[in-house]
Amino acid sequence: MVPAPFAVSAKRQDTADTWTLELQPRAGARLDFAPGQFTMLSAFGAGEVPISISGESDGEGPLVHTVRAVGLATQAICEAPVGEVLGVRGPFGRAWPVAEIEGADVVVVAGGIGLAPLRPAILALLARRERYGRLLLLYGGRSPEQLLYTDELERWAQQGLEVSVTVDSAGPEWLGHVGVVPRLVHRAGLERSDAVALLCGPEVMMRFTVTALAQAGVGGERVYASMERNMQCGIGHCGHCQLGPTLVCRDGPVYRWSELEPWLAIREL
Ligand SMILES: Cc1cc2nc3c(=O)[nH]c(=O)nc-3n(C[C@H](O)[C@H](O)[C@H](O)COP(=O)(O)OP(=O)(O)OC[C@H]3O[C@@H](n4cnc5c(N)ncnc54)[C@H](O)[C@@H]3O)c2cc1C
């Protein structure tokens, strides 16, 4: 429960309201984590919130978080200047099953800030590119200005990731797809594959994506989704993040969709 002090060593503005921060421990070793895990990140005096780790899980790099400023704590984290100390607890939660799905085609589906928790998985898949079949990223944002990691999308494509991007609306200068993410699933040609899907984004987007995947023959037992719920402790004690009989901080945030389906069918659970 005691936060470790991490200093902001670098920061970059991704979009109007989203920043990527690199953090270095003030003492001790780098944080070991698996793609999909999160930390409880605090700006002292402002609050503590769950934030997924968006950096590379292999190697000796800093702890990386991509944060959208939506309220008190996230605003303070995004405003922290280089040198400021933030609190870090974790890593917590169940990770993306990147090793278990070796040999399969993998379709990564992200909406908005949902690309941040998926970035470590994408980097891990590309680091062992030869162990997987087709690798696809289907990514949707509200507008071209709100897309994350745009400089990296091209690099990932060169490394063997089939990247498709769509936005809800755009000006005439945008030459890419316009429309919702599930439409990209229909264009992806998954029908004859044994694909596994990794999903993160707004819940409504994930529900429609799951329907589109099922139509393409990818059933809920081959779909993994990262869930968001209000979290306070991060370690399965407080019960705030309960989802059915599970606690998202401990049993998630990554779930197999078929595990979740019965609980998501209950309104407002
Ligand atoms: C496992 C997990 C991983 C997450 N990873 C990331 C991440 O990588 N990057 C990131 O930017 N955010 C992430 N979030 C969401 C982040 O935790 C919330 O945005 C944060 O808790 C909001 O706190 P606040 O004090 O800034 O805002 P508050 O003052 O609590 O709320 C401000 C506004 O945001 C809304 N809000 C509050 N919590 C959420 C939420 N969980 N989802 C959507 N809207 C919310 C409120 O309804 C309110 O309108 C993650 C959440 C979870 C559970």
Short mmCIF file of N, CA and C in Angstrom, two decimals, residues 172-261:
data_model
loop_
_atom_site.label_atom_id
_atom_site.label_comp_id
_atom_site.label_asym_id
_atom_site.label_seq_id
_atom_site.Cartn_x
_atom_site.Cartn_y
_atom_site.Cartn_z
N PRO A 172 -11.38 17.39 -44.68
CA PRO A 172 -11.06 16.85 -46.00
C PRO A 172 -9.61 16.40 -46.13
N GLU A 173 -8.72 16.87 -45.22
CA GLU A 173 -7.31 16.47 -45.32
C GLU A 173 -7.07 15.02 -44.88
N TRP A 174 -8.03 14.44 -44.19
CA TRP A 174 -7.89 13.04 -43.72
C TRP A 174 -8.26 12.08 -44.86
N LEU A 175 -7.33 11.23 -45.24
CA LEU A 175 -7.57 10.33 -46.39
C LEU A 175 -7.85 8.90 -45.94
N GLY A 176 -7.89 8.70 -44.61
CA GLY A 176 -8.11 7.35 -44.09
C GLY A 176 -9.59 7.02 -43.92
N HIS A 177 -9.85 5.93 -43.17
CA HIS A 177 -11.23 5.49 -42.93
C HIS A 177 -11.96 6.47 -42.00
N VAL A 178 -13.26 6.61 -42.23
CA VAL A 178 -14.13 7.33 -41.28
C VAL A 178 -15.24 6.35 -40.92
N GLY A 179 -15.46 6.18 -39.62
CA GLY A 179 -16.49 5.23 -39.17
C GLY A 179 -16.03 4.55 -37.90
N VAL A 180 -16.87 3.68 -37.38
CA VAL A 180 -16.56 3.08 -36.08
C VAL A 180 -15.64 1.86 -36.25
N VAL A 181 -14.94 1.52 -35.16
CA VAL A 181 -13.93 0.45 -35.20
C VAL A 181 -14.49 -0.91 -35.66
N PRO A 182 -15.69 -1.33 -35.19
CA PRO A 182 -16.16 -2.66 -35.60
C PRO A 182 -16.22 -2.84 -37.12
N ARG A 183 -16.37 -1.73 -37.85
CA ARG A 183 -16.37 -1.84 -39.32
C ARG A 183 -15.04 -2.34 -39.85
N LEU A 184 -13.96 -1.97 -39.14
CA LEU A 184 -12.64 -2.45 -39.57
C LEU A 184 -12.53 -3.96 -39.42
N VAL A 185 -13.26 -4.51 -38.45
CA VAL A 185 -13.23 -5.97 -38.24
C VAL A 185 -13.77 -6.66 -39.49
N HIS A 186 -14.86 -6.11 -40.06
CA HIS A 186 -15.45 -6.74 -41.24
C HIS A 186 -14.49 -6.72 -42.43
N ARG A 187 -13.61 -5.69 -42.46
CA ARG A 187 -12.67 -5.57 -43.59
C ARG A 187 -11.39 -6.38 -43.38
N ALA A 188 -11.21 -6.95 -42.19
CA ALA A 188 -9.90 -7.52 -41.84
C ALA A 188 -9.64 -8.90 -42.41
N GLY A 189 -10.68 -9.55 -42.94
CA GLY A 189 -10.48 -10.87 -43.55
C GLY A 189 -10.08 -11.93 -42.53
N LEU A 190 -10.81 -11.99 -41.43
CA LEU A 190 -10.47 -12.95 -40.37
C LEU A 190 -11.20 -14.28 -40.52
N GLU A 191 -12.10 -14.36 -41.50
CA GLU A 191 -13.05 -15.47 -41.56
C GLU A 191 -12.42 -16.85 -41.50
N ARG A 192 -11.30 -17.03 -42.18
CA ARG A 192 -10.73 -18.38 -42.19
C ARG A 192 -9.54 -18.52 -41.25
N SER A 193 -9.42 -17.62 -40.28
CA SER A 193 -8.24 -17.70 -39.41
C SER A 193 -8.64 -18.22 -38.03
N ASP A 194 -7.61 -18.51 -37.21
CA ASP A 194 -7.86 -18.94 -35.83
C ASP A 194 -7.50 -17.77 -34.91
N ALA A 195 -7.89 -16.57 -35.31
CA ALA A 195 -7.41 -15.37 -34.63
C ALA A 195 -7.82 -15.30 -33.17
N VAL A 196 -6.95 -14.63 -32.40
CA VAL A 196 -7.24 -14.25 -31.02
C VAL A 196 -7.30 -12.72 -31.02
N ALA A 197 -8.26 -12.15 -30.28
CA ALA A 197 -8.41 -10.69 -30.27
C ALA A 197 -8.10 -10.12 -28.90
N LEU A 198 -7.39 -8.99 -28.87
CA LEU A 198 -7.10 -8.26 -27.63
C LEU A 198 -7.78 -6.90 -27.77
N LEU A 199 -8.67 -6.57 -26.82
CA LEU A 199 -9.52 -5.37 -26.97
C LEU A 199 -9.34 -4.41 -25.80
N CYS A 200 -9.26 -3.12 -26.09
CA CYS A 200 -9.35 -2.13 -25.02
C CYS A 200 -9.91 -0.84 -25.59
N GLY A 201 -10.93 -0.31 -24.91
CA GLY A 201 -11.56 0.93 -25.36
C GLY A 201 -12.84 1.12 -24.60
N PRO A 202 -13.64 2.09 -25.00
CA PRO A 202 -14.93 2.29 -24.33
C PRO A 202 -15.76 1.00 -24.40
N GLU A 203 -16.51 0.73 -23.33
CA GLU A 203 -17.22 -0.55 -23.24
C GLU A 203 -18.17 -0.76 -24.42
N VAL A 204 -18.82 0.31 -24.86
CA VAL A 204 -19.77 0.17 -25.97
C VAL A 204 -19.04 -0.24 -27.25
N MET A 205 -17.86 0.31 -27.44
CA MET A 205 -17.05 -0.08 -28.61
C MET A 205 -16.67 -1.55 -28.53
N MET A 206 -16.31 -2.00 -27.33
CA MET A 206 -15.89 -3.40 -27.19
C MET A 206 -17.07 -4.35 -27.44
N ARG A 207 -18.26 -3.95 -26.98
CA ARG A 207 -19.44 -4.81 -27.20
C ARG A 207 -19.71 -4.98 -28.70
N PHE A 208 -19.70 -3.87 -29.45
CA PHE A 208 -19.96 -3.96 -30.89
C PHE A 208 -18.82 -4.71 -31.61
N THR A 209 -17.61 -4.52 -31.12
CA THR A 209 -16.47 -5.22 -31.73
C THR A 209 -16.60 -6.72 -31.52
N VAL A 210 -17.04 -7.13 -30.34
CA VAL A 210 -17.21 -8.55 -30.04
C VAL A 210 -18.26 -9.16 -30.99
N THR A 211 -19.33 -8.41 -31.25
CA THR A 211 -20.36 -8.90 -32.18
C THR A 211 -19.76 -9.07 -33.58
N ALA A 212 -18.99 -8.07 -34.02
CA ALA A 212 -18.36 -8.15 -35.35
C ALA A 212 -17.37 -9.31 -35.41
N LEU A 213 -16.60 -9.50 -34.33
CA LEU A 213 -15.65 -10.61 -34.31
C LEU A 213 -16.37 -11.95 -34.37
N ALA A 214 -17.48 -12.06 -33.65
CA ALA A 214 -18.25 -13.32 -33.66
C ALA A 214 -18.75 -13.60 -35.08
N GLN A 215 -19.19 -12.54 -35.79
CA GLN A 215 -19.63 -12.73 -37.18
C GLN A 215 -18.49 -13.20 -38.08
N ALA A 216 -17.26 -12.82 -37.71
CA ALA A 216 -16.09 -13.25 -38.48
C ALA A 216 -15.55 -14.59 -37.98
N GLY A 217 -16.26 -15.20 -37.02
CA GLY A 217 -15.87 -16.53 -36.54
C GLY A 217 -14.95 -16.53 -35.35
N VAL A 218 -14.69 -15.34 -34.76
CA VAL A 218 -13.83 -15.28 -33.57
C VAL A 218 -14.73 -15.20 -32.34
N GLY A 219 -14.89 -16.32 -31.66
CA GLY A 219 -15.83 -16.40 -30.53
C GLY A 219 -15.26 -15.79 -29.25
N GLY A 220 -16.15 -15.59 -28.27
CA GLY A 220 -15.79 -14.93 -27.01
C GLY A 220 -14.68 -15.61 -26.23
N GLU A 221 -14.49 -16.91 -26.46
CA GLU A 221 -13.42 -17.60 -25.71
C GLU A 221 -12.04 -17.27 -26.31
N ARG A 222 -12.03 -16.64 -27.51
CA ARG A 222 -10.76 -16.23 -28.13
C ARG A 222 -10.57 -14.70 -28.08
N VAL A 223 -11.43 -14.05 -27.30
CA VAL A 223 -11.37 -12.59 -27.20
C VAL A 223 -11.00 -12.21 -25.76
N TYR A 224 -10.01 -11.33 -25.62
CA TYR A 224 -9.60 -10.83 -24.30
C TYR A 224 -9.85 -9.32 -24.26
N ALA A 225 -10.39 -8.82 -23.15
CA ALA A 225 -10.70 -7.39 -23.06
C ALA A 225 -10.19 -6.84 -21.74
N SER A 226 -9.70 -5.61 -21.77
CA SER A 226 -9.27 -4.95 -20.54
C SER A 226 -10.41 -4.05 -20.06
N MET A 227 -10.82 -4.25 -18.81
CA MET A 227 -12.00 -3.56 -18.27
C MET A 227 -11.59 -2.43 -17.33
N GLU A 228 -12.43 -1.41 -17.29
CA GLU A 228 -12.20 -0.29 -16.36
C GLU A 228 -13.35 -0.23 -15.37
N ARG A 229 -13.02 -0.12 -14.10
CA ARG A 229 -14.00 0.14 -13.05
C ARG A 229 -13.35 1.08 -12.06
N ASN A 230 -14.15 1.76 -11.26
CA ASN A 230 -13.63 2.63 -10.21
C ASN A 230 -12.77 1.80 -9.25
N MET A 231 -11.54 2.20 -9.05
CA MET A 231 -10.63 1.45 -8.18
C MET A 231 -10.06 2.33 -7.09
N GLN A 232 -9.92 1.79 -5.90
CA GLN A 232 -9.34 2.57 -4.81
C GLN A 232 -8.05 1.94 -4.27
N CYS A 233 -8.08 0.62 -4.02
CA CYS A 233 -6.90 0.04 -3.37
C CYS A 233 -5.97 -0.67 -4.37
N GLY A 234 -6.52 -1.28 -5.39
CA GLY A 234 -5.70 -1.96 -6.40
C GLY A 234 -5.28 -3.37 -6.01
N ILE A 235 -5.60 -3.78 -4.78
CA ILE A 235 -5.09 -5.07 -4.31
C ILE A 235 -6.20 -5.99 -3.77
N GLY A 236 -7.42 -5.77 -4.22
CA GLY A 236 -8.49 -6.71 -3.89
C GLY A 236 -9.05 -6.59 -2.49
N HIS A 237 -8.83 -5.45 -1.80
CA HIS A 237 -9.34 -5.30 -0.44
C HIS A 237 -10.64 -4.50 -0.35
N CYS A 238 -10.74 -3.42 -1.15
CA CYS A 238 -11.82 -2.46 -0.87
C CYS A 238 -13.14 -2.83 -1.55
N GLY A 239 -13.10 -3.56 -2.64
CA GLY A 239 -14.34 -4.00 -3.29
C GLY A 239 -14.95 -2.99 -4.25
N HIS A 240 -14.34 -1.81 -4.42
CA HIS A 240 -14.93 -0.81 -5.31
C HIS A 240 -15.05 -1.28 -6.76
N CYS A 241 -14.13 -2.12 -7.18
CA CYS A 241 -14.09 -2.48 -8.61
C CYS A 241 -14.76 -3.82 -8.88
N GLN A 242 -15.69 -4.20 -8.02
CA GLN A 242 -16.34 -5.50 -8.20
C GLN A 242 -17.09 -5.57 -9.53
N LEU A 243 -16.92 -6.69 -10.22
CA LEU A 243 -17.65 -6.95 -11.47
C LEU A 243 -18.14 -8.40 -11.37
N GLY A 244 -19.44 -8.57 -11.12
CA GLY A 244 -19.95 -9.92 -10.84
C GLY A 244 -19.22 -10.46 -9.62
N PRO A 245 -18.76 -11.71 -9.67
CA PRO A 245 -18.05 -12.27 -8.52
C PRO A 245 -16.56 -11.94 -8.52
N THR A 246 -16.12 -11.08 -9.44
CA THR A 246 -14.69 -10.81 -9.58
C THR A 246 -14.35 -9.39 -9.14
N LEU A 247 -13.08 -9.16 -8.88
CA LEU A 247 -12.58 -7.80 -8.63
C LEU A 247 -11.64 -7.46 -9.77
N VAL A 248 -11.94 -6.34 -10.45
CA VAL A 248 -11.19 -6.02 -11.67
C VAL A 248 -9.70 -5.82 -11.38
N CYS A 249 -9.36 -5.25 -10.20
CA CYS A 249 -7.94 -5.00 -9.90
C CYS A 249 -7.17 -6.30 -9.72
N ARG A 250 -7.85 -7.33 -9.24
CA ARG A 250 -7.16 -8.59 -8.92
C ARG A 250 -7.38 -9.65 -10.01
N ASP A 251 -8.63 -9.79 -10.46
CA ASP A 251 -8.95 -10.84 -11.44
C ASP A 251 -8.85 -10.32 -12.86
N GLY A 252 -8.84 -9.00 -13.05
CA GLY A 252 -8.67 -8.35 -14.33
C GLY A 252 -7.39 -7.55 -14.25
N PRO A 253 -7.20 -6.44 -14.98
CA PRO A 253 -8.25 -5.88 -15.83
C PRO A 253 -8.49 -6.68 -17.10
N VAL A 254 -7.55 -7.62 -17.43
CA VAL A 254 -7.73 -8.39 -18.67
C VAL A 254 -8.54 -9.64 -18.35
N TYR A 255 -9.65 -9.79 -19.05
CA TYR A 255 -10.52 -10.97 -18.91
C TYR A 255 -10.72 -11.60 -20.28
N ARG A 256 -11.01 -12.90 -20.26
CA ARG A 256 -11.53 -13.54 -21.46
C ARG A 256 -12.98 -13.08 -21.59
N TRP A 257 -13.40 -12.69 -22.80
CA TRP A 257 -14.76 -12.13 -22.96
C TRP A 257 -15.84 -13.12 -22.51
N SER A 258 -15.61 -14.41 -22.75
CA SER A 258 -16.63 -15.40 -22.38
C SER A 258 -16.82 -15.45 -20.85
N GLU A 259 -15.78 -15.06 -20.09
CA GLU A 259 -15.92 -14.99 -18.61
C GLU A 259 -16.80 -13.81 -18.23
N LEU A 260 -16.67 -12.73 -19.00
CA LEU A 260 -17.35 -11.48 -18.65
C LEU A 260 -18.80 -11.44 -19.06
N GLU A 261 -19.10 -12.14 -20.16
CA GLU A 261 -20.39 -11.98 -20.84
C GLU A 261 -21.60 -12.07 -19.92
#
